[in-house]
């Protein structure tokens, strides 16, 4: 067992192929040989039996016409049946006590004669001849007929057939060895190639991808899966790098303003109004810093799988109305249309189990983004439901997100390159995604730069 485990799968596969193909060849050859032997033997046996029967009938006719022959053994030779070679026939009259003598004089085993007498028919085989004996008895006669002929299969067919089959077996083994050798060279070649290539991949060349193999679907599936995994690893690797640089940038900007303002005002004595101005700049920047760290904190808290939050039944349509009115109170220019045409008739399909405040925060983020990045053009909010999910769609016709940047949009502090003119921290979407994850929901974004963005949220409906 230990040795088998040490053999590489390449040799194991080749060995398995070799063993199974040779076993199949041996099995086929043995089956073929035994069936041929049986067919020839049966045919031969039936011919002998027929001949024995005919002889007996002829002899009975003879007996019924004349007086019984004086000789106790009537022996005939002759190739009168072309399929029986070197054949002999004996008609033996049975008298009490002569069976042993008869067996000895014919050089046949006593048991053979006894068996014929006991069961009416028996067969026997010696080195060169095949015997069949049959017993015929009534009031007028009591005799056995024994016919014998050369075992044709043994003498003429067996050795020839064996030679052919041994040659076939050797040829099959040779072919199996050649195919195994070819397989061992070629079957694992692409896998070895992949192994070599994968070994080359590390954190500095995460962009490497494996090339597809020609005519190898299974392997290509593996290659594609591996490449997709590399895509995900590369994105999350870049996200982590982005997070550190984005976070330090976001926290440093207000700090730099605070330090700069304080530095300037301390450089020489100033008038009271100037100190007030500097302090208000510092306050403003400190407030920014505060809201950024608060946002970071809530992001970190929502990362804790929701065990601490209170969950209750939330009606999504009511929640969205609530979000819309909050937003319109804060941002008067925001135009939001709630499309109710897809609302299900059965309102229980709009119920989810969740935390009201967190879900409120998540949907407010999405809708505010729609208003903000479309310069307050109309934002459409629609709600629909399947038997298992509530689907919320928020559509805007704003600046969209550049294709290449969409995959980073959920990274904390990441802001797309086309958002320079808009205020923001890049915390809203990662927070929203964490909140939806806590509710076993899913968020997907479809966007075209300069055309607009559609955010689709799926939440599982409450089970009753
Ligand atoms: P913020 O809006 O404060 O920058 P978010 O986390 O809410 O942060 O969004 C992250 C980034 O995703 C935004 O900076 C913006 O590039 C992009 N984004 C989100 N929603 C939209 C939208 N509706 N239209 C265009 N860009 C969007």
Short mmCIF file of C-alpha atoms and ligand atoms in Angstrom, two decimals:
data_model
loop_
_atom_site.label_atom_id
_atom_site.label_comp_id
_atom_site.label_asym_id
_atom_site.label_seq_id
_atom_site.Cartn_x
_atom_site.Cartn_y
_atom_site.Cartn_z
CA UNK A 1 0.00 0.00 0.00
CA UNK A 2 2.82 2.35 0.99
CA UNK A 3 4.64 1.62 -2.26
CA UNK A 4 1.47 2.27 -4.33
CA UNK A 5 1.06 5.64 -2.63
CA UNK A 6 4.62 6.57 -3.49
CA UNK A 7 4.16 5.89 -7.21
CA UNK A 8 3.20 9.08 -9.06
CA UNK A 9 -0.32 9.22 -10.51
CA UNK A 10 1.24 9.26 -13.96
CA UNK A 11 2.72 5.77 -13.47
CA UNK A 12 -0.34 4.61 -11.55
CA UNK A 13 -2.62 5.50 -14.47
CA UNK A 14 -0.31 3.89 -16.99
CA UNK A 15 0.04 0.79 -14.83
CA UNK A 16 -3.73 0.56 -14.40
CA UNK A 17 -4.19 0.84 -18.15
CA UNK A 18 -1.57 -1.85 -18.77
CA UNK A 19 -2.99 -4.24 -16.18
CA UNK A 20 -6.58 -3.78 -17.32
CA UNK A 21 -5.84 -4.14 -21.04
CA UNK A 22 -3.68 -7.26 -20.52
CA UNK A 23 -6.35 -8.75 -18.19
CA UNK A 24 -9.05 -8.12 -20.79
CA UNK A 25 -6.89 -9.71 -23.50
CA UNK A 26 -6.21 -12.80 -21.31
CA UNK A 27 -9.89 -13.08 -20.40
CA UNK A 28 -10.97 -12.86 -24.03
CA UNK A 29 -8.39 -15.40 -25.15
CA UNK A 30 -9.23 -17.89 -22.39
CA UNK A 31 -12.98 -17.53 -23.11
CA UNK A 32 -12.35 -17.97 -26.81
CA UNK A 33 -10.17 -21.02 -26.25
CA UNK A 34 -12.58 -22.78 -23.89
CA UNK A 35 -15.60 -22.09 -26.10
CA UNK A 36 -13.83 -23.43 -29.21
CA UNK A 37 -12.75 -26.49 -27.24
CA UNK A 38 -16.28 -27.07 -26.00
CA UNK A 39 -17.87 -26.62 -29.44
CA UNK A 40 -15.46 -29.07 -31.05
CA UNK A 41 -15.79 -31.54 -28.19
CA UNK A 42 -19.62 -31.43 -28.23
CA UNK A 43 -19.70 -31.89 -31.98
CA UNK A 44 -17.30 -34.76 -31.78
CA UNK A 45 -19.16 -36.38 -28.89
CA UNK A 46 -22.49 -36.17 -30.71
CA UNK A 47 -21.02 -37.74 -33.85
CA UNK A 48 -19.57 -40.59 -31.81
CA UNK A 49 -22.85 -41.05 -29.98
CA UNK A 50 -24.81 -41.13 -33.22
CA UNK A 51 -22.47 -43.68 -34.62
CA UNK A 52 -22.78 -45.82 -31.48
CA UNK A 53 -26.55 -45.69 -31.76
CA UNK A 54 -26.57 -46.65 -35.45
CA UNK A 55 -24.20 -49.54 -34.80
CA UNK A 56 -26.42 -50.77 -32.03
CA UNK A 57 -29.51 -50.62 -34.26
CA UNK A 58 -27.74 -52.52 -37.02
CA UNK A 59 -26.62 -55.12 -34.55
CA UNK A 60 -30.11 -55.49 -33.11
CA UNK A 61 -31.44 -56.03 -36.65
CA UNK A 62 -28.75 -58.68 -37.19
CA UNK A 63 -29.67 -60.37 -33.92
CA UNK A 64 -33.33 -60.44 -34.72
CA UNK A 65 -32.65 -62.17 -38.06
CA UNK A 66 -29.97 -64.72 -37.06
CA UNK A 67 -28.64 -66.50 -34.09
CA UNK A 68 -26.41 -64.42 -31.82
CA UNK A 69 -22.74 -64.20 -32.82
CA UNK A 70 -20.42 -66.57 -31.13
CA UNK A 71 -17.65 -64.07 -30.52
CA UNK A 72 -18.24 -62.07 -27.38
CA UNK A 73 -16.39 -59.05 -28.84
CA UNK A 74 -17.06 -57.88 -32.35
CA UNK A 75 -14.36 -55.42 -33.40
CA UNK A 76 -14.53 -53.25 -36.48
CA UNK A 77 -12.02 -50.76 -37.82
CA UNK A 78 -12.29 -48.33 -40.60
CA UNK A 79 -12.57 -44.70 -41.58
CA UNK A 80 -16.23 -45.01 -42.49
CA UNK A 81 -17.00 -41.61 -41.00
CA UNK A 82 -14.75 -38.94 -42.49
CA UNK A 83 -14.88 -36.77 -39.38
CA UNK A 84 -13.78 -39.58 -37.06
CA UNK A 85 -10.13 -40.47 -37.31
CA UNK A 86 -8.59 -43.74 -36.38
CA UNK A 87 -11.94 -44.96 -35.16
CA UNK A 88 -12.81 -48.27 -33.53
CA UNK A 89 -16.05 -49.98 -32.63
CA UNK A 90 -16.72 -52.76 -30.19
CA UNK A 91 -19.95 -54.68 -29.68
CA UNK A 92 -19.71 -56.61 -26.45
CA UNK A 93 -22.19 -59.21 -25.28
CA UNK A 94 -22.62 -59.27 -21.59
CA UNK A 95 -22.62 -62.57 -19.74
CA UNK A 96 -22.46 -62.82 -15.97
CA UNK A 97 -18.90 -62.21 -14.76
CA UNK A 98 -17.31 -61.36 -18.10
CA UNK A 99 -17.21 -57.57 -17.71
CA UNK A 100 -13.86 -57.54 -15.90
CA UNK A 101 -12.34 -59.79 -18.48
CA UNK A 102 -13.74 -57.62 -21.30
CA UNK A 103 -12.38 -54.43 -19.77
CA UNK A 104 -8.92 -56.03 -19.44
CA UNK A 105 -8.87 -57.34 -22.97
CA UNK A 106 -9.86 -53.92 -24.37
CA UNK A 107 -7.45 -52.15 -21.97
CA UNK A 108 -10.22 -50.01 -20.63
CA UNK A 109 -10.80 -49.13 -16.99
CA UNK A 110 -13.32 -51.35 -15.18
CA UNK A 111 -15.07 -48.28 -13.86
CA UNK A 112 -15.92 -47.20 -17.44
CA UNK A 113 -17.67 -50.51 -18.18
CA UNK A 114 -19.39 -50.44 -14.75
CA UNK A 115 -20.60 -46.90 -15.42
CA UNK A 116 -22.05 -47.93 -18.82
CA UNK A 117 -23.90 -50.80 -17.20
CA UNK A 118 -25.11 -48.68 -14.32
CA UNK A 119 -26.33 -45.57 -16.16
CA UNK A 120 -26.76 -46.81 -19.74
CA UNK A 121 -24.13 -44.49 -21.18
CA UNK A 122 -20.66 -43.23 -20.33
CA UNK A 123 -17.58 -41.70 -21.89
CA UNK A 124 -13.88 -42.12 -21.31
CA UNK A 125 -10.75 -40.59 -22.67
CA UNK A 126 -7.19 -41.87 -22.76
CA UNK A 127 -4.09 -40.31 -24.24
CA UNK A 128 -5.09 -40.69 -27.84
CA UNK A 129 -8.69 -41.92 -28.02
CA UNK A 130 -12.11 -40.71 -26.99
CA UNK A 131 -14.55 -43.52 -26.04
CA UNK A 132 -18.32 -43.66 -25.79
CA UNK A 133 -20.15 -46.66 -24.49
CA UNK A 134 -23.88 -47.43 -24.51
CA UNK A 135 -25.79 -50.35 -23.01
CA UNK A 136 -28.64 -52.11 -24.91
CA UNK A 137 -30.63 -54.74 -23.15
CA UNK A 138 -33.96 -56.60 -23.45
CA UNK A 139 -35.15 -60.22 -23.06
CA UNK A 140 -33.42 -61.36 -26.23
CA UNK A 141 -30.09 -59.58 -25.90
CA UNK A 142 -27.76 -57.77 -23.53
CA UNK A 143 -24.80 -56.00 -25.07
CA UNK A 144 -22.85 -52.79 -24.99
CA UNK A 145 -21.48 -50.85 -27.92
CA UNK A 146 -18.27 -48.90 -27.48
CA UNK A 147 -17.01 -46.58 -30.17
CA UNK A 148 -13.69 -44.82 -30.02
CA UNK A 149 -11.94 -42.34 -32.22
CA UNK A 150 -8.87 -40.23 -32.14
CA UNK A 151 -9.38 -37.00 -30.17
CA UNK A 152 -9.30 -34.71 -33.16
CA UNK A 153 -9.21 -31.48 -31.12
CA UNK A 154 -6.31 -32.62 -28.96
CA UNK A 155 -4.31 -34.07 -31.84
CA UNK A 156 -4.80 -31.50 -34.59
CA UNK A 157 -6.41 -28.32 -33.29
CA UNK A 158 -5.21 -27.76 -29.73
CA UNK A 159 -1.53 -27.05 -30.31
CA UNK A 160 -2.24 -24.95 -33.40
CA UNK A 161 -4.91 -22.93 -31.58
CA UNK A 162 -2.66 -22.51 -28.55
CA UNK A 163 0.14 -21.19 -30.75
CA UNK A 164 -2.19 -18.66 -32.42
CA UNK A 165 -3.60 -17.54 -29.08
CA UNK A 166 -0.19 -17.16 -27.43
CA UNK A 167 0.98 -15.07 -30.39
CA UNK A 168 -2.23 -12.95 -30.15
CA UNK A 169 -1.70 -12.50 -26.41
CA UNK A 170 1.91 -11.42 -26.88
CA UNK A 171 0.83 -8.99 -29.62
CA UNK A 172 -1.92 -7.56 -27.33
CA UNK A 173 0.60 -7.13 -24.49
CA UNK A 174 3.05 -5.45 -26.85
CA UNK A 175 0.37 -3.07 -28.17
CA UNK A 176 -0.76 -2.30 -24.58
CA UNK A 177 2.84 -1.57 -23.56
CA UNK A 178 3.32 0.74 -26.57
CA UNK A 179 0.05 2.60 -25.85
CA UNK A 180 0.96 2.87 -22.14
CA UNK A 181 4.36 4.26 -23.06
CA UNK A 182 2.72 6.82 -25.35
CA UNK A 183 0.20 7.73 -22.64
CA UNK A 184 2.90 8.08 -19.99
CA UNK A 185 4.72 10.49 -22.30
CA UNK A 186 1.72 12.51 -23.48
CA UNK A 187 -1.25 12.18 -21.12
CA UNK A 188 0.34 14.18 -18.31
CA UNK A 189 2.33 16.57 -20.47
CA UNK A 190 -0.24 19.41 -20.24
CA UNK A 191 -0.64 18.88 -16.49
CA UNK A 192 3.13 19.09 -16.00
CA UNK A 193 3.12 22.23 -18.13
CA UNK A 194 0.40 23.76 -15.95
CA UNK A 195 2.30 22.80 -12.79
CA UNK A 196 5.46 24.50 -14.09
CA UNK A 197 3.54 27.64 -15.04
CA UNK A 198 1.64 27.81 -11.73
CA UNK A 199 4.93 27.54 -9.83
CA UNK A 200 6.07 30.71 -11.59
CA UNK A 201 3.08 32.72 -10.31
CA UNK A 202 3.68 34.82 -7.20
CA UNK A 203 2.61 38.17 -5.77
CA UNK A 204 4.60 40.21 -8.32
CA UNK A 205 3.23 38.52 -11.43
CA UNK A 206 -0.36 37.82 -10.42
CA UNK A 207 -1.39 38.96 -13.89
CA UNK A 208 -0.03 35.74 -15.46
CA UNK A 209 -2.74 33.50 -16.89
CA UNK A 210 -2.64 29.90 -18.08
CA UNK A 211 -3.09 29.30 -21.78
CA UNK A 212 -5.85 26.98 -22.95
CA UNK A 213 -4.87 23.62 -24.43
CA UNK A 214 -6.00 22.56 -27.88
CA UNK A 215 -8.62 19.78 -27.98
CA UNK A 216 -8.70 19.23 -24.24
CA UNK A 217 -12.04 20.33 -22.83
CA UNK A 218 -11.65 18.92 -19.32
CA UNK A 219 -8.27 20.50 -18.87
CA UNK A 220 -9.51 23.79 -20.30
CA UNK A 221 -12.28 23.82 -17.70
CA UNK A 222 -9.63 23.47 -15.02
CA UNK A 223 -7.50 26.17 -16.66
CA UNK A 224 -10.47 28.55 -16.87
CA UNK A 225 -11.43 27.90 -13.26
CA UNK A 226 -7.85 28.52 -12.22
CA UNK A 227 -7.67 31.73 -14.27
CA UNK A 228 -10.93 32.95 -12.73
CA UNK A 229 -9.51 32.23 -9.29
CA UNK A 230 -6.40 34.22 -10.23
CA UNK A 231 -8.67 37.10 -11.32
CA UNK A 232 -10.32 37.09 -7.91
CA UNK A 233 -7.02 36.83 -6.06
CA UNK A 234 -5.50 39.60 -8.16
CA UNK A 235 -8.51 41.87 -7.53
CA UNK A 236 -8.52 41.25 -3.79
CA UNK A 237 -4.74 41.68 -3.66
CA UNK A 238 -5.02 45.01 -5.44
CA UNK A 239 -7.98 45.93 -3.23
CA UNK A 240 -5.89 45.43 -0.13
CA UNK A 241 -3.09 47.54 -1.58
CA UNK A 242 -5.66 50.17 -2.60
CA UNK A 243 -7.28 50.13 0.83
CA UNK A 244 -4.06 51.06 2.63
CA UNK A 245 -3.11 53.81 0.20
CA UNK A 246 -6.69 55.14 -0.11
CA UNK A 247 -7.28 55.08 3.65
CA UNK A 248 -4.03 56.84 4.46
CA UNK A 249 -4.74 59.39 1.76
CA UNK A 250 -8.28 60.01 3.03
CA UNK A 251 -7.16 60.39 6.65
CA UNK A 252 -4.07 62.42 5.80
CA UNK A 253 -5.85 65.08 3.72
CA UNK A 254 -7.86 66.63 6.61
CA UNK A 255 -4.90 66.15 8.95
CA UNK A 256 -2.62 68.02 6.54
CA UNK A 257 -5.18 70.85 6.32
CA UNK A 258 -5.43 71.02 10.13
CA UNK A 259 -1.63 71.04 10.60
CA UNK A 260 -1.20 73.59 7.76
CA UNK A 261 -3.86 75.96 9.15
CA UNK A 262 -2.45 75.74 12.70
CA UNK A 263 1.12 76.22 11.43
CA UNK A 264 0.23 79.34 9.46
CA UNK A 265 -1.69 80.97 12.31
CA UNK A 266 1.07 80.21 14.85
CA UNK A 267 3.85 81.60 12.63
CA UNK A 268 3.18 85.18 13.90
CA UNK A 269 0.71 86.95 16.19
CA UNK A 270 -2.72 87.36 14.51
CA UNK A 271 -5.92 89.26 14.96
CA UNK A 272 -8.79 87.52 16.81
CA UNK A 273 -10.87 87.18 13.58
CA UNK A 274 -7.97 85.36 11.94
CA UNK A 275 -7.81 82.88 14.84
CA UNK A 276 -11.57 82.36 14.52
CA UNK A 277 -11.18 81.69 10.81
CA UNK A 278 -8.32 79.23 11.39
CA UNK A 279 -10.26 77.46 14.15
CA UNK A 280 -13.32 77.09 11.94
CA UNK A 281 -11.12 75.54 9.20
CA UNK A 282 -9.66 73.19 11.79
CA UNK A 283 -13.16 72.35 13.07
CA UNK A 284 -14.43 71.67 9.56
CA UNK A 285 -11.47 69.38 8.75
CA UNK A 286 -11.73 67.67 12.14
CA UNK A 287 -15.41 67.00 11.48
CA UNK A 288 -14.47 65.42 8.14
CA UNK A 289 -11.92 63.28 9.93
CA UNK A 290 -14.56 62.36 12.48
CA UNK A 291 -17.12 61.30 9.89
CA UNK A 292 -14.48 59.30 8.02
CA UNK A 293 -13.40 57.42 11.13
CA UNK A 294 -17.06 56.90 12.10
CA UNK A 295 -17.73 55.48 8.64
CA UNK A 296 -14.68 53.23 9.01
CA UNK A 297 -15.92 52.09 12.38
CA UNK A 298 -19.36 51.19 11.08
CA UNK A 299 -17.71 49.36 8.19
CA UNK A 300 -15.67 47.35 10.64
CA UNK A 301 -18.75 46.66 12.78
CA UNK A 302 -20.84 45.40 9.88
CA UNK A 303 -18.00 43.02 9.09
CA UNK A 304 -18.97 41.08 12.25
CA UNK A 305 -21.64 38.88 10.59
CA UNK A 306 -24.57 40.65 12.27
CA UNK A 307 -24.79 38.67 15.49
CA UNK A 308 -24.99 41.79 17.64
CA UNK A 309 -27.67 43.55 15.58
CA UNK A 310 -31.37 43.25 16.36
CA UNK A 311 -33.32 41.62 13.54
CA UNK A 312 -37.05 42.02 13.02
CA UNK A 313 -39.56 41.87 10.17
CA UNK A 314 -39.03 44.70 7.70
CA UNK A 315 -41.46 45.64 4.88
CA UNK A 316 -39.17 46.65 2.02
CA UNK A 317 -41.67 48.99 0.27
CA UNK A 318 -42.27 50.91 3.53
CA UNK A 319 -38.54 51.03 4.20
CA UNK A 320 -37.89 52.48 0.72
CA UNK A 321 -40.59 55.14 1.19
CA UNK A 322 -38.90 56.05 4.42
CA UNK A 323 -35.45 56.26 2.75
CA UNK A 324 -36.86 58.45 -0.04
CA UNK A 325 -38.47 60.91 2.39
CA UNK A 326 -35.28 61.12 4.48
CA UNK A 327 -33.21 61.85 1.36
CA UNK A 328 -35.65 64.46 0.09
CA UNK A 329 -35.57 66.21 3.47
CA UNK A 330 -31.75 66.41 3.35
CA UNK A 331 -31.19 66.94 -0.39
CA UNK A 332 -33.96 69.11 -1.76
CA UNK A 333 -32.74 68.82 -5.37
CA UNK A 334 -32.88 65.08 -5.43
CA UNK A 335 -35.61 63.77 -7.80
CA UNK A 336 -36.72 60.25 -6.97
CA UNK A 337 -39.51 58.27 -8.61
CA UNK A 338 -40.86 55.19 -6.82
CA UNK A 339 -42.12 52.81 -9.49
CA UNK A 340 -44.84 50.65 -7.92
CA UNK A 341 -45.86 48.81 -11.09
CA UNK A 342 -43.83 45.70 -10.17
CA UNK A 343 -45.01 45.49 -6.57
CA UNK A 344 -46.43 42.00 -5.85
CA UNK A 345 -50.09 41.71 -4.87
CA UNK A 346 -49.20 39.54 -1.92
CA UNK A 347 -47.51 41.96 0.49
CA UNK A 348 -45.92 39.09 2.47
CA UNK A 349 -43.50 38.76 -0.44
CA UNK A 350 -42.11 42.17 0.55
CA UNK A 351 -41.19 41.14 4.05
CA UNK A 352 -37.62 40.35 4.96
CA UNK A 353 -35.96 39.58 8.26
CA UNK A 354 -33.45 42.30 8.97
CA UNK A 355 -32.19 45.27 10.87
CA UNK A 356 -34.30 48.33 10.01
CA UNK A 357 -31.56 50.96 10.62
CA UNK A 358 -28.85 49.11 8.71
CA UNK A 359 -31.09 48.40 5.72
CA UNK A 360 -32.18 52.05 5.80
CA UNK A 361 -28.52 53.09 5.69
CA UNK A 362 -27.76 50.70 2.80
CA UNK A 363 -30.63 51.83 0.54
CA UNK A 364 -30.09 55.51 1.39
CA UNK A 365 -26.45 55.15 0.27
CA UNK A 366 -27.46 53.61 -3.04
CA UNK A 367 -30.16 56.20 -3.80
CA UNK A 368 -28.01 59.17 -2.72
CA UNK A 369 -25.24 57.93 -5.04
CA UNK A 370 -27.80 57.83 -7.87
CA UNK A 371 -28.75 61.49 -7.22
CA UNK A 372 -25.17 62.62 -6.60
CA UNK A 373 -23.53 61.01 -9.64
CA UNK A 374 -26.32 62.11 -12.00
CA UNK A 375 -26.24 65.75 -10.87
CA UNK A 376 -29.73 65.37 -9.46
CA UNK A 377 -31.38 63.92 -12.52
CA UNK A 378 -34.30 61.55 -11.97
CA UNK A 379 -33.52 58.35 -10.04
CA UNK A 380 -35.94 55.44 -10.46
CA UNK A 381 -36.56 53.02 -7.60
CA UNK A 382 -38.55 49.85 -8.32
CA UNK A 383 -39.42 46.81 -6.22
CA UNK A 384 -40.51 43.38 -7.38
CA UNK A 385 -40.53 39.91 -5.87
CA UNK A 386 -40.19 36.26 -6.81
CA UNK A 387 -41.34 33.43 -4.53
CA UNK A 388 -38.06 33.57 -2.63
CA UNK A 389 -36.54 37.02 -3.16
CA UNK A 390 -37.37 40.70 -3.03
CA UNK A 391 -35.65 42.57 -5.85
CA UNK A 392 -34.89 46.29 -5.51
CA UNK A 393 -33.63 48.22 -8.54
CA UNK A 394 -32.19 51.74 -8.35
CA UNK A 395 -31.52 53.30 -11.75
CA UNK A 396 -29.87 56.63 -12.55
CA UNK A 397 -28.79 58.34 -15.78
CA UNK A 398 -25.56 59.85 -14.53
CA UNK A 399 -21.81 59.60 -15.08
CA UNK A 400 -21.62 55.81 -14.70
CA UNK A 401 -18.46 53.95 -13.67
CA UNK A 402 -15.52 53.31 -16.02
CA UNK A 403 -15.44 49.62 -17.02
CA UNK A 404 -11.95 48.92 -15.71
CA UNK A 405 -12.78 50.37 -12.30
CA UNK A 406 -16.05 48.58 -11.62
CA UNK A 407 -14.32 45.67 -9.88
CA UNK A 408 -12.80 47.96 -7.21
CA UNK A 409 -16.00 49.84 -6.43
CA UNK A 410 -16.68 47.87 -3.23
CA UNK A 411 -13.19 48.45 -1.83
CA UNK A 412 -13.18 50.82 1.14
CA UNK A 413 -12.07 54.33 0.14
CA UNK A 414 -12.00 53.50 -3.53
CA UNK A 415 -13.49 56.25 -5.71
CA UNK A 416 -13.69 56.02 -9.49
CA UNK A 417 -11.51 58.35 -11.54
CA UNK A 418 -14.54 60.30 -12.86
CA UNK A 419 -15.72 61.44 -9.41
CA UNK A 420 -13.21 64.27 -8.79
CA UNK A 421 -15.98 66.90 -8.91
CA UNK A 422 -18.15 65.02 -6.38
CA UNK A 423 -17.76 64.88 -2.64
CA UNK A 424 -17.43 61.47 -1.04
CA UNK A 425 -15.26 59.09 0.96
CA UNK A 426 -15.66 55.74 -0.82
CA UNK A 427 -17.12 54.08 2.26
CA UNK A 428 -20.83 53.95 1.32
CA UNK A 429 -20.77 51.01 -1.10
CA UNK A 430 -18.50 48.71 0.95
CA UNK A 431 -20.71 49.44 3.94
CA UNK A 432 -23.85 48.72 1.88
CA UNK A 433 -22.40 45.45 0.65
CA UNK A 434 -21.50 44.35 4.18
CA UNK A 435 -25.02 45.18 5.39
CA UNK A 436 -26.59 43.19 2.52
CA UNK A 437 -24.23 40.29 3.19
CA UNK A 438 -25.42 40.25 6.81
CA UNK A 439 -28.95 39.84 5.43
CA UNK A 440 -27.92 37.06 3.00
CA UNK A 441 -28.53 39.47 0.17
CA UNK A 442 -26.66 40.26 -3.01
CA UNK A 443 -25.82 43.49 -4.82
CA UNK A 444 -24.92 43.79 -8.51
CA UNK A 445 -24.08 46.91 -10.48
CA UNK A 446 -24.59 47.41 -14.21
CA UNK A 447 -23.14 50.61 -15.51
CA UNK A 448 -22.10 52.43 -18.68
CA UNK A 449 -19.85 55.43 -18.39
CA UNK A 450 -21.72 58.69 -19.15
CA UNK A 451 -25.01 56.81 -19.58
CA UNK A 452 -25.97 55.68 -16.13
CA UNK A 453 -25.92 53.02 -13.45
CA UNK A 454 -28.38 50.36 -12.33
CA UNK A 455 -27.94 48.84 -8.91
CA UNK A 456 -29.84 45.61 -8.27
CA UNK A 457 -30.31 44.21 -4.78
CA UNK A 458 -31.69 40.76 -3.96
CA UNK A 459 -32.87 39.96 -0.45
CA UNK A 460 -34.36 36.64 0.68
CA UNK A 461 -37.99 37.04 1.77
CA UNK A 462 -39.03 36.16 5.28
CA UNK A 463 -39.92 32.49 5.85
CA UNK A 464 -43.15 31.89 7.70
P1 LIG B 1 -18.67 57.86 -2.38
O1 LIG B 1 -19.93 58.06 -3.16
O2 LIG B 1 -18.67 58.53 -1.07
O3 LIG B 1 -17.46 58.15 -3.19
P2 LIG B 1 -19.38 55.06 -2.30
O4 LIG B 1 -18.74 53.95 -1.55
O5 LIG B 1 -20.81 55.26 -2.11
O6 LIG B 1 -18.52 56.32 -2.02
O7 LIG B 1 -19.12 54.74 -3.83
C1 LIG B 1 -17.86 54.35 -4.24
C2 LIG B 1 -17.62 54.77 -5.67
O8 LIG B 1 -18.51 54.09 -6.52
C3 LIG B 1 -17.92 56.21 -5.94
O9 LIG B 1 -16.82 57.02 -5.64
C4 LIG B 1 -18.21 56.22 -7.41
O10 LIG B 1 -17.02 56.20 -8.15
C5 LIG B 1 -18.87 54.87 -7.62
N1 LIG B 1 -20.35 54.97 -7.65
C6 LIG B 1 -21.20 54.51 -6.72
N2 LIG B 1 -22.49 54.70 -7.11
C7 LIG B 1 -22.43 55.31 -8.31
C8 LIG B 1 -23.40 55.79 -9.24
N3 LIG B 1 -24.73 55.66 -8.99
N4 LIG B 1 -22.98 56.35 -10.39
C9 LIG B 1 -21.67 56.45 -10.64
N5 LIG B 1 -20.69 56.05 -9.81
C10 LIG B 1 -21.05 55.47 -8.67
#
